[in-house]
Short mmCIF file of C-alpha atoms and ligand atoms in Angstrom, two decimals:
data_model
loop_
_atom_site.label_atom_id
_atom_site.label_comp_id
_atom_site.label_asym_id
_atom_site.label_seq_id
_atom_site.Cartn_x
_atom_site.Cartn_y
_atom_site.Cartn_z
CA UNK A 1 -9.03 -22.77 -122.56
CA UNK A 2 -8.76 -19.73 -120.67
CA UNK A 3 -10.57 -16.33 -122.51
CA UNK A 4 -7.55 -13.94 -121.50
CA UNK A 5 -6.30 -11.91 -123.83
CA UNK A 6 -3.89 -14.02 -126.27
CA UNK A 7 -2.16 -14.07 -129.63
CA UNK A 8 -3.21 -14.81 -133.39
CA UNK A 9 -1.81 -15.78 -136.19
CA UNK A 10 -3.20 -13.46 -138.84
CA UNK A 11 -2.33 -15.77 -141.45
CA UNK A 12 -3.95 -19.45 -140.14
CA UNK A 13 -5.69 -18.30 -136.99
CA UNK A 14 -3.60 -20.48 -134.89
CA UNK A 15 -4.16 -19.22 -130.95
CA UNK A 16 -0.77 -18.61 -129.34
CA UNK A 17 0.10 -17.76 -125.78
CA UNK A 18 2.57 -15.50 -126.22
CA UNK A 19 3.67 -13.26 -129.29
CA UNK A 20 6.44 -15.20 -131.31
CA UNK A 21 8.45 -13.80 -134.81
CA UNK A 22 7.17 -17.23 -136.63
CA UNK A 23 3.94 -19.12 -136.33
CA UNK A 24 4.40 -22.52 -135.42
CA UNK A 25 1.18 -23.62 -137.13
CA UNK A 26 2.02 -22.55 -140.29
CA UNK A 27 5.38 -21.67 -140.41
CA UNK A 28 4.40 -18.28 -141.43
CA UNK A 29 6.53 -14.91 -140.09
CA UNK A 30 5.84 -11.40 -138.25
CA UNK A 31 2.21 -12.67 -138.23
CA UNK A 32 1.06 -13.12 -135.28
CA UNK A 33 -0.72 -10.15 -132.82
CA UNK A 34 -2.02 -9.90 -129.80
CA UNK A 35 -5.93 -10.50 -129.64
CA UNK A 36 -8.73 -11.68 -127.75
CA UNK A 37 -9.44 -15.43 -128.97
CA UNK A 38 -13.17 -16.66 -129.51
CA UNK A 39 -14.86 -18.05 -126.98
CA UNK A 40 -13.82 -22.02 -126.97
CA UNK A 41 -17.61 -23.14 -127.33
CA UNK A 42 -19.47 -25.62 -125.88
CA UNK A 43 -17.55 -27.56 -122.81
CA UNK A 44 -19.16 -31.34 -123.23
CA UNK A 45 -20.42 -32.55 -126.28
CA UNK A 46 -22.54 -35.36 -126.71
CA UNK A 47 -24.81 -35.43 -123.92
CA UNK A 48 -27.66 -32.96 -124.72
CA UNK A 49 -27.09 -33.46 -128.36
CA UNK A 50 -30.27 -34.35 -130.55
CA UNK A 51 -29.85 -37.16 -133.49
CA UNK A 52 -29.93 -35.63 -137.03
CA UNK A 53 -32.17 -36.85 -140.23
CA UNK A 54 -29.83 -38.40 -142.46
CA UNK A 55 -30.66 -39.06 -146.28
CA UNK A 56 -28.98 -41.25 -148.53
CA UNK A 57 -26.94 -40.55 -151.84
CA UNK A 58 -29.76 -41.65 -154.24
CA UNK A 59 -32.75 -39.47 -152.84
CA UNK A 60 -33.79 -37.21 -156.07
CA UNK A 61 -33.86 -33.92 -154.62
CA UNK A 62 -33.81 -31.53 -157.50
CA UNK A 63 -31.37 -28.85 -156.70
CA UNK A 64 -32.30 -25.13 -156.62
CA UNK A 65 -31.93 -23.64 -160.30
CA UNK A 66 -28.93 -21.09 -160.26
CA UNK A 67 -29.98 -17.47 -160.73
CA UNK A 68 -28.45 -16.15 -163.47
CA UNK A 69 -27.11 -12.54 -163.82
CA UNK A 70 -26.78 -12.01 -167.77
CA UNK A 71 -23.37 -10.28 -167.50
CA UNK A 72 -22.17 -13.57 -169.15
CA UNK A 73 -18.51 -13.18 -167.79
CA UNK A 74 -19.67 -13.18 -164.02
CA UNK A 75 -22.64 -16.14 -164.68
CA UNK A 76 -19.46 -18.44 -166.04
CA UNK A 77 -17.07 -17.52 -163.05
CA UNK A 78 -19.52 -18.69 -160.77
CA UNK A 79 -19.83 -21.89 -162.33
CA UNK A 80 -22.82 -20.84 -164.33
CA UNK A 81 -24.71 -18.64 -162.21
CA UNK A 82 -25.55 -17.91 -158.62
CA UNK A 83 -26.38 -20.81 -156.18
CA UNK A 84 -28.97 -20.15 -153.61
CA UNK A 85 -27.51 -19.83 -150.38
CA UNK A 86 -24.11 -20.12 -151.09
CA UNK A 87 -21.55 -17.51 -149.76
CA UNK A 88 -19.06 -15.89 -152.12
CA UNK A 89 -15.67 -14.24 -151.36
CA UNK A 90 -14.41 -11.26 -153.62
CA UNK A 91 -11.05 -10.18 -153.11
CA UNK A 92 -9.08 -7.56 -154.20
CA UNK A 93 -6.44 -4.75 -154.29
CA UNK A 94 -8.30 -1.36 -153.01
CA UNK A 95 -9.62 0.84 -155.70
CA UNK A 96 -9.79 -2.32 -158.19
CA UNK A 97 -13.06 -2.07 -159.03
CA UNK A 98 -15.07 -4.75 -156.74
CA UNK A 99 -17.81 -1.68 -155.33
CA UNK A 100 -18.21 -1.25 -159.28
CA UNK A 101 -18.64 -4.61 -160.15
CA UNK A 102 -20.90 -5.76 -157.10
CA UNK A 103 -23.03 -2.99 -157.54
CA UNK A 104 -23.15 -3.79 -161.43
CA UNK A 105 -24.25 -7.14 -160.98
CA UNK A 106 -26.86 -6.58 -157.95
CA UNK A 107 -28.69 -4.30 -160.55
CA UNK A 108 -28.28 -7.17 -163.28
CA UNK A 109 -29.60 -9.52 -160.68
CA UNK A 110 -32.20 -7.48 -159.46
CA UNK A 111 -33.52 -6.67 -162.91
CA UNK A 112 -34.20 -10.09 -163.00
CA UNK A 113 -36.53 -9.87 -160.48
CA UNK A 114 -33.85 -11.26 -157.80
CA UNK A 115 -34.27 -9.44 -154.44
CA UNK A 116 -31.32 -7.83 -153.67
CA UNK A 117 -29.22 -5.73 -150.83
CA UNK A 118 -25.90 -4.17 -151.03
CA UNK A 119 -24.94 -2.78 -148.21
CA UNK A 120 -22.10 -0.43 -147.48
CA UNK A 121 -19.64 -0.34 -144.69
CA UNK A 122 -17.55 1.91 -146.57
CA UNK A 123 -19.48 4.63 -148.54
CA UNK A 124 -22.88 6.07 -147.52
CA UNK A 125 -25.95 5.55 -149.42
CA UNK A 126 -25.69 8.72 -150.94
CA UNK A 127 -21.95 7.86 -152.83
CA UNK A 128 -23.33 4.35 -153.66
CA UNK A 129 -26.54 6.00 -155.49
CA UNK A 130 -24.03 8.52 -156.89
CA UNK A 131 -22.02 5.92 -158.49
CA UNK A 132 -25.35 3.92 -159.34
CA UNK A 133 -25.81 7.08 -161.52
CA UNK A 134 -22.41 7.48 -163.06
CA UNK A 135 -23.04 3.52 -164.11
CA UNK A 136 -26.80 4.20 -165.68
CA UNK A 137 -28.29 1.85 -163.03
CA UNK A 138 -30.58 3.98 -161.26
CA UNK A 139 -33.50 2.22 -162.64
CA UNK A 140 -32.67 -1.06 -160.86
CA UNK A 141 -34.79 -2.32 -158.35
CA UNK A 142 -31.83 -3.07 -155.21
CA UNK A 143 -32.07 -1.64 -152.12
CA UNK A 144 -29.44 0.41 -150.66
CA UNK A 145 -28.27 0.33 -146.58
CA UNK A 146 -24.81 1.93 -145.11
CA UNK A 147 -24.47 -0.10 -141.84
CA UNK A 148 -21.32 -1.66 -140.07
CA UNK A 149 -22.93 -3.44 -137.07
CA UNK A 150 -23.28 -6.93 -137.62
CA UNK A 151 -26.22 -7.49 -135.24
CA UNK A 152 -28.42 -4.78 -137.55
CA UNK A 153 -27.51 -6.18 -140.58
CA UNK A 154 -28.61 -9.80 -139.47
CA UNK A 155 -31.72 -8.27 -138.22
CA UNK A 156 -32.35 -6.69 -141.59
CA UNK A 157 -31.99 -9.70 -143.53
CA UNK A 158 -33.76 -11.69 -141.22
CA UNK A 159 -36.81 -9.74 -141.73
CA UNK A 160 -36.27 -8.54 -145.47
CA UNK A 161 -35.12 -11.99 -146.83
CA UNK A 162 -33.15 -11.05 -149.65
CA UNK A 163 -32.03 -13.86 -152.39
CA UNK A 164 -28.42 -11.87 -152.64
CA UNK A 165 -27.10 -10.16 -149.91
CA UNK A 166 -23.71 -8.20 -150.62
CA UNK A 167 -22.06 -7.16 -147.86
CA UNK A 168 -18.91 -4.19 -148.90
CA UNK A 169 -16.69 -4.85 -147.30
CA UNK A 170 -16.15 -7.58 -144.67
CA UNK A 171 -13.26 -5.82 -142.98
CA UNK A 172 -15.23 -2.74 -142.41
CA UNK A 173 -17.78 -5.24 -140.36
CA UNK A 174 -17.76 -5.48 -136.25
CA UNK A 175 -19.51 -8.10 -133.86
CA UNK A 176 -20.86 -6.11 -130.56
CA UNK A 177 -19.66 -9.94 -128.84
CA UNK A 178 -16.10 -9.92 -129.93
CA UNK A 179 -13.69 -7.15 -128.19
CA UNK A 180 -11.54 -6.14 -131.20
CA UNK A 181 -11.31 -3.39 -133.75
CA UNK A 182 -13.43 -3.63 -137.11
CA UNK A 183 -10.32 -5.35 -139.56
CA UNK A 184 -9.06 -7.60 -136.67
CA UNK A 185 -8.63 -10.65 -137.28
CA UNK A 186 -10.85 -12.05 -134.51
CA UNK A 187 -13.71 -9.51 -135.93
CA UNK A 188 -12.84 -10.45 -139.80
CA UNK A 189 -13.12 -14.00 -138.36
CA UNK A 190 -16.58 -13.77 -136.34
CA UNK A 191 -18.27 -11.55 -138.75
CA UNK A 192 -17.96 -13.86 -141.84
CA UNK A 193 -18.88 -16.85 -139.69
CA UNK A 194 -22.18 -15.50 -138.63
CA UNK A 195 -22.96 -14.47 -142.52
CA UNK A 196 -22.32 -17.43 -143.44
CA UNK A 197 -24.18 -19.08 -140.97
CA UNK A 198 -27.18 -17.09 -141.62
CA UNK A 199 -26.89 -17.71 -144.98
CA UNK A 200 -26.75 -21.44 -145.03
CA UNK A 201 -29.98 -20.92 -142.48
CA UNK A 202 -32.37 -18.71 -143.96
CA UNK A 203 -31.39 -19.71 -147.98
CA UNK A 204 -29.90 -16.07 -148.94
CA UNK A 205 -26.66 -16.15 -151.26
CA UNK A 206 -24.52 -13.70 -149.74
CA UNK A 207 -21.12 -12.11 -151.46
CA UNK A 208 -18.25 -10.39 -148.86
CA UNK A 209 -16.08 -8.06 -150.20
CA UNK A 210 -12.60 -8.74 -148.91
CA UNK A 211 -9.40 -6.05 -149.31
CA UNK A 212 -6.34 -8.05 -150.06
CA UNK A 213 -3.20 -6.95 -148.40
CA UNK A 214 0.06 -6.55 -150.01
CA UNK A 215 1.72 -9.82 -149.62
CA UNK A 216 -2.04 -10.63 -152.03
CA UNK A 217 -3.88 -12.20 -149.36
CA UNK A 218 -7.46 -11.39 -148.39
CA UNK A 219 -6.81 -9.01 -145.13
CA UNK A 220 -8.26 -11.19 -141.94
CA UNK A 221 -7.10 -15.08 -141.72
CA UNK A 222 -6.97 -17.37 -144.41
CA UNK A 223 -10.41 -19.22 -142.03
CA UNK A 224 -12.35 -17.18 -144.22
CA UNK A 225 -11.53 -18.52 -147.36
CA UNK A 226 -12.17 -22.11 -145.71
CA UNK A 227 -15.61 -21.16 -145.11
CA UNK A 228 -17.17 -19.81 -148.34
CA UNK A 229 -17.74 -21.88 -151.21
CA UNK A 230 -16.43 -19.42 -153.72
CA UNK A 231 -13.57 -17.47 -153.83
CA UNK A 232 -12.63 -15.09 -156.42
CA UNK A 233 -10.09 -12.64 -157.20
CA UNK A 234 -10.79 -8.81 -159.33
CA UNK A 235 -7.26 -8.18 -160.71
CA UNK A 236 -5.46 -6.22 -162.92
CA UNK A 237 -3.01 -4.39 -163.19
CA UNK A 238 -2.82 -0.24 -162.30
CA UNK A 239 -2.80 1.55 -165.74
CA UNK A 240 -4.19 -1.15 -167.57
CA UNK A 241 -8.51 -0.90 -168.69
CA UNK A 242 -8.51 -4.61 -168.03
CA UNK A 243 -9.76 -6.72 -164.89
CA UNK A 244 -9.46 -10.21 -164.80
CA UNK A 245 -12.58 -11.98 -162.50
CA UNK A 246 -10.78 -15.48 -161.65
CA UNK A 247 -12.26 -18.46 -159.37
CA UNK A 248 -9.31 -19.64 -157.24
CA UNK A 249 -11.92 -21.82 -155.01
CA UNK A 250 -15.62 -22.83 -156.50
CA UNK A 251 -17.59 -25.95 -154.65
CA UNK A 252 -20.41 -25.47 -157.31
CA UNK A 253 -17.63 -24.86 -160.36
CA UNK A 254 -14.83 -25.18 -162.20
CA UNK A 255 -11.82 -23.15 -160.29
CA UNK A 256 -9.18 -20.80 -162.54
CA UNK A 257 -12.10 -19.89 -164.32
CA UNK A 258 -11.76 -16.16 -165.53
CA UNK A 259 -14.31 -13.46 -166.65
CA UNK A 260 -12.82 -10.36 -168.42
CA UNK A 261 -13.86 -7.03 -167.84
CA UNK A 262 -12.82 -3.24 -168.97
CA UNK A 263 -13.02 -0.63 -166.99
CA UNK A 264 -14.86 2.13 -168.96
CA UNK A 265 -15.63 5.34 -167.89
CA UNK A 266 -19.54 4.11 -167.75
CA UNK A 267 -18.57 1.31 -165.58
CA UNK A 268 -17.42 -2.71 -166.21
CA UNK A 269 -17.86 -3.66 -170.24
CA UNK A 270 -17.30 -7.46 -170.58
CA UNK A 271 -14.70 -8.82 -172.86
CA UNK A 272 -16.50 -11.43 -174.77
CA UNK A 273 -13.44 -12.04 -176.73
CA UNK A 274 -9.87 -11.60 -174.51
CA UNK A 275 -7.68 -13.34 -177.23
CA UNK A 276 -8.71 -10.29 -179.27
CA UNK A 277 -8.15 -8.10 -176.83
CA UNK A 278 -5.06 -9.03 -175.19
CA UNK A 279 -3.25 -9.60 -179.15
CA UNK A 280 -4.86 -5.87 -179.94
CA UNK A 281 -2.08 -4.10 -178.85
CA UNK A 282 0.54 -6.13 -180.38
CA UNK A 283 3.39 -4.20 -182.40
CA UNK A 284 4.57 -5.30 -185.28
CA UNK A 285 6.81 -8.31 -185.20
CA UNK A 286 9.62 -8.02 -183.34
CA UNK A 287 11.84 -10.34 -181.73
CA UNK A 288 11.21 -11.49 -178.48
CA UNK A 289 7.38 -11.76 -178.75
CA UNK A 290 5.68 -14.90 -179.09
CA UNK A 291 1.94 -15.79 -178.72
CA UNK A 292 0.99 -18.35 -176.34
CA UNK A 293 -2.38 -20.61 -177.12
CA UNK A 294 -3.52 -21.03 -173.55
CA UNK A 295 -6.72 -22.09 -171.29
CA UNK A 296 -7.92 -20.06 -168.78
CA UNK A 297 -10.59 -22.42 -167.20
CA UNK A 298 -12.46 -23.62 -170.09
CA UNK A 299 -12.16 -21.15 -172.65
CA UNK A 300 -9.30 -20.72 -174.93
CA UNK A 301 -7.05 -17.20 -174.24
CA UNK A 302 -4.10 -16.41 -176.94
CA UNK A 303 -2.21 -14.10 -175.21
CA UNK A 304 1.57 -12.54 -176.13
CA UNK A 305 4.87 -13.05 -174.22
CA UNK A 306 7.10 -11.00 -174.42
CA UNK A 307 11.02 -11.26 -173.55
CA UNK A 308 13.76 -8.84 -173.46
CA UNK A 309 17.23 -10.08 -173.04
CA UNK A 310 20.51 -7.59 -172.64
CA UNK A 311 23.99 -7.56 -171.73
CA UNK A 312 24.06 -7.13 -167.84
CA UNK A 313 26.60 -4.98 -165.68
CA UNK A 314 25.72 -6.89 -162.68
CA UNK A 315 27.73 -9.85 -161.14
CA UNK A 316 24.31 -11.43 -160.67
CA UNK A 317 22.23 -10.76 -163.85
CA UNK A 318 18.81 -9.18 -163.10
CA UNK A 319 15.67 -11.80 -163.77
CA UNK A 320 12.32 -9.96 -164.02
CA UNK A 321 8.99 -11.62 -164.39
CA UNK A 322 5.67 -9.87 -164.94
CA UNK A 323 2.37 -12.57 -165.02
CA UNK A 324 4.19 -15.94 -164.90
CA UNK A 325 6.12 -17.51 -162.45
CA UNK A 326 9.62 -16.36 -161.58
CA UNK A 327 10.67 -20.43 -160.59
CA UNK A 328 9.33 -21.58 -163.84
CA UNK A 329 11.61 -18.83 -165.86
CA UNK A 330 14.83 -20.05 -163.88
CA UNK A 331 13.79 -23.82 -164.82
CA UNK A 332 13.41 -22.98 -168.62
CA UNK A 333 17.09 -21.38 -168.27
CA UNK A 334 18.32 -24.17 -166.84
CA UNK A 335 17.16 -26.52 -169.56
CA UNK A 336 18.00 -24.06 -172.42
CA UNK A 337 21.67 -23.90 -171.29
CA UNK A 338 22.19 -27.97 -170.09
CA UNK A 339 19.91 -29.55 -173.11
CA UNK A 340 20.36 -27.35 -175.91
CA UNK A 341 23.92 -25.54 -175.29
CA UNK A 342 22.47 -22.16 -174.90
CA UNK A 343 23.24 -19.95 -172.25
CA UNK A 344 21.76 -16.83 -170.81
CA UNK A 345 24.70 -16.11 -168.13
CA UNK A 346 25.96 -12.45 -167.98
CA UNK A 347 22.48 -11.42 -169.83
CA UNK A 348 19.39 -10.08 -167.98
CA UNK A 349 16.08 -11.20 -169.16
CA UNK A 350 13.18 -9.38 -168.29
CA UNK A 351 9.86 -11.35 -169.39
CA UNK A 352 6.07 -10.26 -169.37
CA UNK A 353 2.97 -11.27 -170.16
CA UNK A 354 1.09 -8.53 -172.61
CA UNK A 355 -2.12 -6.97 -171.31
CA UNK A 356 -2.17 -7.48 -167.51
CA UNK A 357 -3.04 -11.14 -167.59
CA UNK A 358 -1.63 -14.11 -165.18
CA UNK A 359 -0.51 -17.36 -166.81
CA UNK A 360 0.18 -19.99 -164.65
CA UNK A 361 -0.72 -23.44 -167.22
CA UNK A 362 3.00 -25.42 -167.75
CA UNK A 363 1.73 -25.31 -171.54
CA UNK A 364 2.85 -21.99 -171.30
CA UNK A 365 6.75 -22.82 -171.34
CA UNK A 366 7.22 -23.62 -175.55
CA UNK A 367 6.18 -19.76 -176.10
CA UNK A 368 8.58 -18.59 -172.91
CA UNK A 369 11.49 -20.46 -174.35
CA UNK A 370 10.60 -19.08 -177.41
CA UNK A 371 10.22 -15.96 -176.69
CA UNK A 372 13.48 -16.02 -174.84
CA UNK A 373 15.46 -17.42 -178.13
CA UNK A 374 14.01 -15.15 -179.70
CA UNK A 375 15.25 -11.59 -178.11
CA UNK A 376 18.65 -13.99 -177.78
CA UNK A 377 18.97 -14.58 -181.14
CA UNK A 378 17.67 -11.26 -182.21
CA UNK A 379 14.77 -13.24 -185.05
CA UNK A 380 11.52 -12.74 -184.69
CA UNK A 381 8.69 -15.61 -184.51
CA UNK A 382 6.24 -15.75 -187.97
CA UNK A 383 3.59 -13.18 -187.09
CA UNK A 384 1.05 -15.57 -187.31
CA UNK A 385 2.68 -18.91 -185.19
CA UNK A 386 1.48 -19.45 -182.14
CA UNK A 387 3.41 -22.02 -179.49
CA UNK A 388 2.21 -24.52 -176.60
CA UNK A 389 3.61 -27.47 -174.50
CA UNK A 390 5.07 -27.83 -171.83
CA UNK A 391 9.04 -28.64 -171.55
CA UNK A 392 10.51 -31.36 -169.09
CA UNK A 393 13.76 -31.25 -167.74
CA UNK A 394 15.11 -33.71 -170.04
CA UNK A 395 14.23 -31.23 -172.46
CA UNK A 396 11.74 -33.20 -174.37
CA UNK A 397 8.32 -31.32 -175.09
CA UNK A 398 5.03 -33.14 -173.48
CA UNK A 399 1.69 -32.54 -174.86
CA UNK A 400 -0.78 -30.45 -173.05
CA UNK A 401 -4.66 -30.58 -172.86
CA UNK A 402 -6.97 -29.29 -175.21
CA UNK A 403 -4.93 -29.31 -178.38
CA UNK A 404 -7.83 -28.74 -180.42
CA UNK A 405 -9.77 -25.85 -178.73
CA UNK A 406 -6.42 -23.89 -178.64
CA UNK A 407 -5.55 -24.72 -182.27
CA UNK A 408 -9.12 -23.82 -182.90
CA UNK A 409 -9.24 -20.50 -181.44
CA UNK A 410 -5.93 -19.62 -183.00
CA UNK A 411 -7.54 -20.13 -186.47
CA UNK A 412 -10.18 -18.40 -185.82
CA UNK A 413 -8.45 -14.75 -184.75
CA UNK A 414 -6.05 -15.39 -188.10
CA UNK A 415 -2.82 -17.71 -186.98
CA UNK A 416 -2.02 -20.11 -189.73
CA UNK A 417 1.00 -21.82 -188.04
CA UNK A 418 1.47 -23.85 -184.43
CA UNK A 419 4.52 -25.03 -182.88
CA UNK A 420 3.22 -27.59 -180.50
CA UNK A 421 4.69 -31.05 -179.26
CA UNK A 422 4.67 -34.19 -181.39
CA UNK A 423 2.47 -36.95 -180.61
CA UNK A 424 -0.42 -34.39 -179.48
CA UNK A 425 -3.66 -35.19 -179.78
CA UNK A 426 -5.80 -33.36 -181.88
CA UNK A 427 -7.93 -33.15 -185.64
CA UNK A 428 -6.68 -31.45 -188.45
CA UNK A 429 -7.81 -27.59 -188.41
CA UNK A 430 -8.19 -26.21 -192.09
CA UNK A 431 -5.43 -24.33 -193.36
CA UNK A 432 -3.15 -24.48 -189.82
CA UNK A 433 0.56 -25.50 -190.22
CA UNK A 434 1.71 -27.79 -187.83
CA UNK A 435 5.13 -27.86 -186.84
CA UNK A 436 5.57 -31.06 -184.29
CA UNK A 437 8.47 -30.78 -182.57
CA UNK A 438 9.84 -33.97 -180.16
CA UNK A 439 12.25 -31.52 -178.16
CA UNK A 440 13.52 -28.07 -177.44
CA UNK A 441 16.57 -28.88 -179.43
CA UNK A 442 15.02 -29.66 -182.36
CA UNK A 443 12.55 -26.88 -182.03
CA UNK A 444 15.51 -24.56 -181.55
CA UNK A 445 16.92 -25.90 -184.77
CA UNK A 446 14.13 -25.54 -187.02
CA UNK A 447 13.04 -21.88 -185.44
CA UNK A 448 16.99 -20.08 -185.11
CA UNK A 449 18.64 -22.65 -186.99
CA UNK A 450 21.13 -23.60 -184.79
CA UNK A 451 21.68 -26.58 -181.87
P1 LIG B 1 -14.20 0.79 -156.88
O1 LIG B 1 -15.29 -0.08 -157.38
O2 LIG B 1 -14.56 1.84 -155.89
O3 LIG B 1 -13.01 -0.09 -156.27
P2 LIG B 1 -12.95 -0.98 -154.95
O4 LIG B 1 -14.33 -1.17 -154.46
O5 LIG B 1 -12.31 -2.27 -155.42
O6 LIG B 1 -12.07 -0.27 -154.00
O7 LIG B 1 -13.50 1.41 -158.17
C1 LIG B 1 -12.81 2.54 -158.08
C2 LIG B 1 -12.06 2.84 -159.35
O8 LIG B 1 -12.77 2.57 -160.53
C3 LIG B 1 -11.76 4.30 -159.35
O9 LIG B 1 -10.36 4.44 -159.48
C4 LIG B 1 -12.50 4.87 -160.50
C5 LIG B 1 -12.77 3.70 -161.38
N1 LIG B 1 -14.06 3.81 -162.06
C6 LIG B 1 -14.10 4.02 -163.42
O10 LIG B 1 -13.08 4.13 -164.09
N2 LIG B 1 -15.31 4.10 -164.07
C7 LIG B 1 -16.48 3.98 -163.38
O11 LIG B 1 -17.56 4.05 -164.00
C8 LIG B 1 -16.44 3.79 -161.97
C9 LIG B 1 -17.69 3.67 -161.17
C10 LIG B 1 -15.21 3.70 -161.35
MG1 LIG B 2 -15.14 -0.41 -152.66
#
């Protein structure tokens, strides 16, 4: 392999000799620039090698206790605290909040008696103590650094040792050995393979803060995310207090985990209760609104969709989807108008999910359809029903997971009816309703009254 300059994919890191519109590798398009590839290691393998201990599956090896934070939402994101020399990914939209929440949970670390280091690439010490002020944490025992070279920052934790290293932001990070900008790929690329190298080596956990662009992808090729354990995504949405903490990757937990935070003017609250939160702001009943019993990981989350459907002018009627998916709206349509005679063409339908949250669980599709009736038929849903299951094409409704624990949750915040699908599993919560419906058809008939 020859070390001329050459091209990369900025999406796979595929190496390309010359610049092309699509990458082969991954079928990906306009991603690929010109860079300097890495160098193409070692040229025989094998012969100077040295032979590896090996243990076997049954040696009892304790493993390291996790190091809890007490900010209860972040501890249960990570799969129930912080594993020792694991290496974390945070990703997020600029300006979300991840400086605020890193710097939040080194001091709840540190107070702990964790050693800790957050260093900077983006803000000098000075702003970071600034904002360490603003958020009441002065008091907390983590040591500051504002440093972009890789080669001091290795040095530094090589001789302080930290348990948590959190470097902000890995894009802001250059390698003196690789001849690219900081935010290249190649650097993005190098950089977070030497952290995580070291921290595999020397035992220190170590969280990178990633920028996601705007396609929603952590800046810097997706060969980062292949090399942490733990990804996780801060999002919300812009005008909205809430921030959703959510585990798309976890080797030491469960992934779609989420943590819920508020931004406050003090900082990150956590939301101990979302269903709470995300209902607060619901209006009085109206019709199009329907509130979905869901799981987010393994907590129970009620949370309100809401549907709007009018009379369009356009040939092609305008579909607009805010924190589901767009495909799974156009599939509900489809079954609405073939299995239960109801159409939607000539109307736009805009739907949303209330509060800034993303639902992506199939059980999700009884309150969509519902919903969608709903602002159709111009009748509102009881105020206190809530809806699950998930429709097949056929039309029939299929029982989802966790019956109970959503059942259960939507006692407890007040709901005394559920629409669900018949033949799910589940005890008998005191004083609930059940309505358990076979199909969409016959849930259409015994919500709007008509087939
Ligand atoms: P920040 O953590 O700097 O975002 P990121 O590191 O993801 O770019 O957060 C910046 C935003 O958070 C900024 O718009 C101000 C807001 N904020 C508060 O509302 N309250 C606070 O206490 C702090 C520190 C920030
Ligand atoms: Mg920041």
């Amino acid at each position: 392999m020859s070390k001329t300059p050459g091209f990369t994919c900025t999406a796979c890191g595929a190496a390309h000799r010359k610049w092309a519109g699509r990458c082969d590798a991954c079928g990906a398009w306009n991603s690929i620039i010109e860079e300097a590839p890495l160098s193409a290691g070692p040229k025989a393998l094998g012969a100077k090698g040295r032979t590896i201990p090996l243990t076997d599956l049954a040696t009892e090896e304790a493993p390291p206790p996790r190091a809890v934070s007490g900010m209860g939402e972040l501890d249960r994101v990570l799969g129930g605290g912080l594993v020792p020399a694991s290496a974390i990914l945070v990703g997020g939209d600029p300006g979300i909040g991840k400086s605020t929440l890193l710097l939040q949970a080194a001091a709840s670390f540190a107070s702990r008696g964790l050693k800790c280091l957050y260093i900077s690439g983006e803000e000098a010490s000075a702003q970071v103590r600034m904002r360490a002020q603003r958020l009441g944490l002065t008091q907390a025992p983590v040591q500051l650094g504002a440093e972009t070279s890789l080669r001091d920052i290795l040095t530094t934790l090589d001789a302080e040792r930290p348990a948590l290293a959190i470097i902000d932001s890995i894009q802001t990070m250059w390698l003196d050995t690789v001849e690219a900008a900081p935010g290249s790929v190649s650097q993005v690329r190098a950089a977070a393979h030497e952290l995580v190298t070291f921290a595999k080596k020397r035992g220190v956990a170590i969280i990178l803060v990633g920028h996601v662009t705007k396609e929603g992808q952590i800046a810097g090729p997706r060969v980062v995310e292949h090399m942490v354990d733990t990804v996780l995504y801060f999002e919300g949405e812009r005008g909205h207090q809430f921030r959703i903490l959510r585990a798309v990757k976890n080797r030491f937990g469960p992934a779609d985990e989420i943590g819920v935070f508020e931004m406050t003017g003090a900082g990150l609250a956590e939301v101990m209760n979302p269903s709470a939160l995300f209902l607060s702001s619901r209006d009085a009943p109206a019709p199009g609104s329907a509130v979905f019993a869901g799981i987010e990981g393994t907590r129970p989350v009620l949370t309100e969709i809401q549907a709007l459907v009018s009379p369009s002018p356009l040939g092609t009627p305008r579909r607009t989807v805010v924190g589901l998916d767009s495909g799974r709206l156009s599939t509900i349509l489809a079954v609405l108008e073939a299995r239960v005679g109801i159409p939607f063409t000539g109307l736009d339908v805009f739907l949303n999910v209330a509060g800034g949250l993303r639902v992506t669980e199939p059980a999700a599709d009884l309150a969509v359809a519902a919903a969608l009736l709903s602002a159709r038929e111009d009748v509102a849903i009881p105020p206190d029903m809530v809806l699950f299951g998930e429709i097949s094409l056929s039309g029939a409704l299929r029982p989802v997971g966790q019956t109970e624990n959503r059942l259960k949750e939507a006692g407890k915040l007040g709901f005394t009816q559920a629409a669900l699908p018949a033949r799910s599993k589940h005890g008998a919560p005191d004083g609930m309703a059940l309505r358990e419906l076979a199909d969409l058809t016959a849930f259409t008939g015994e919500m709007f009254g008509a087939g």
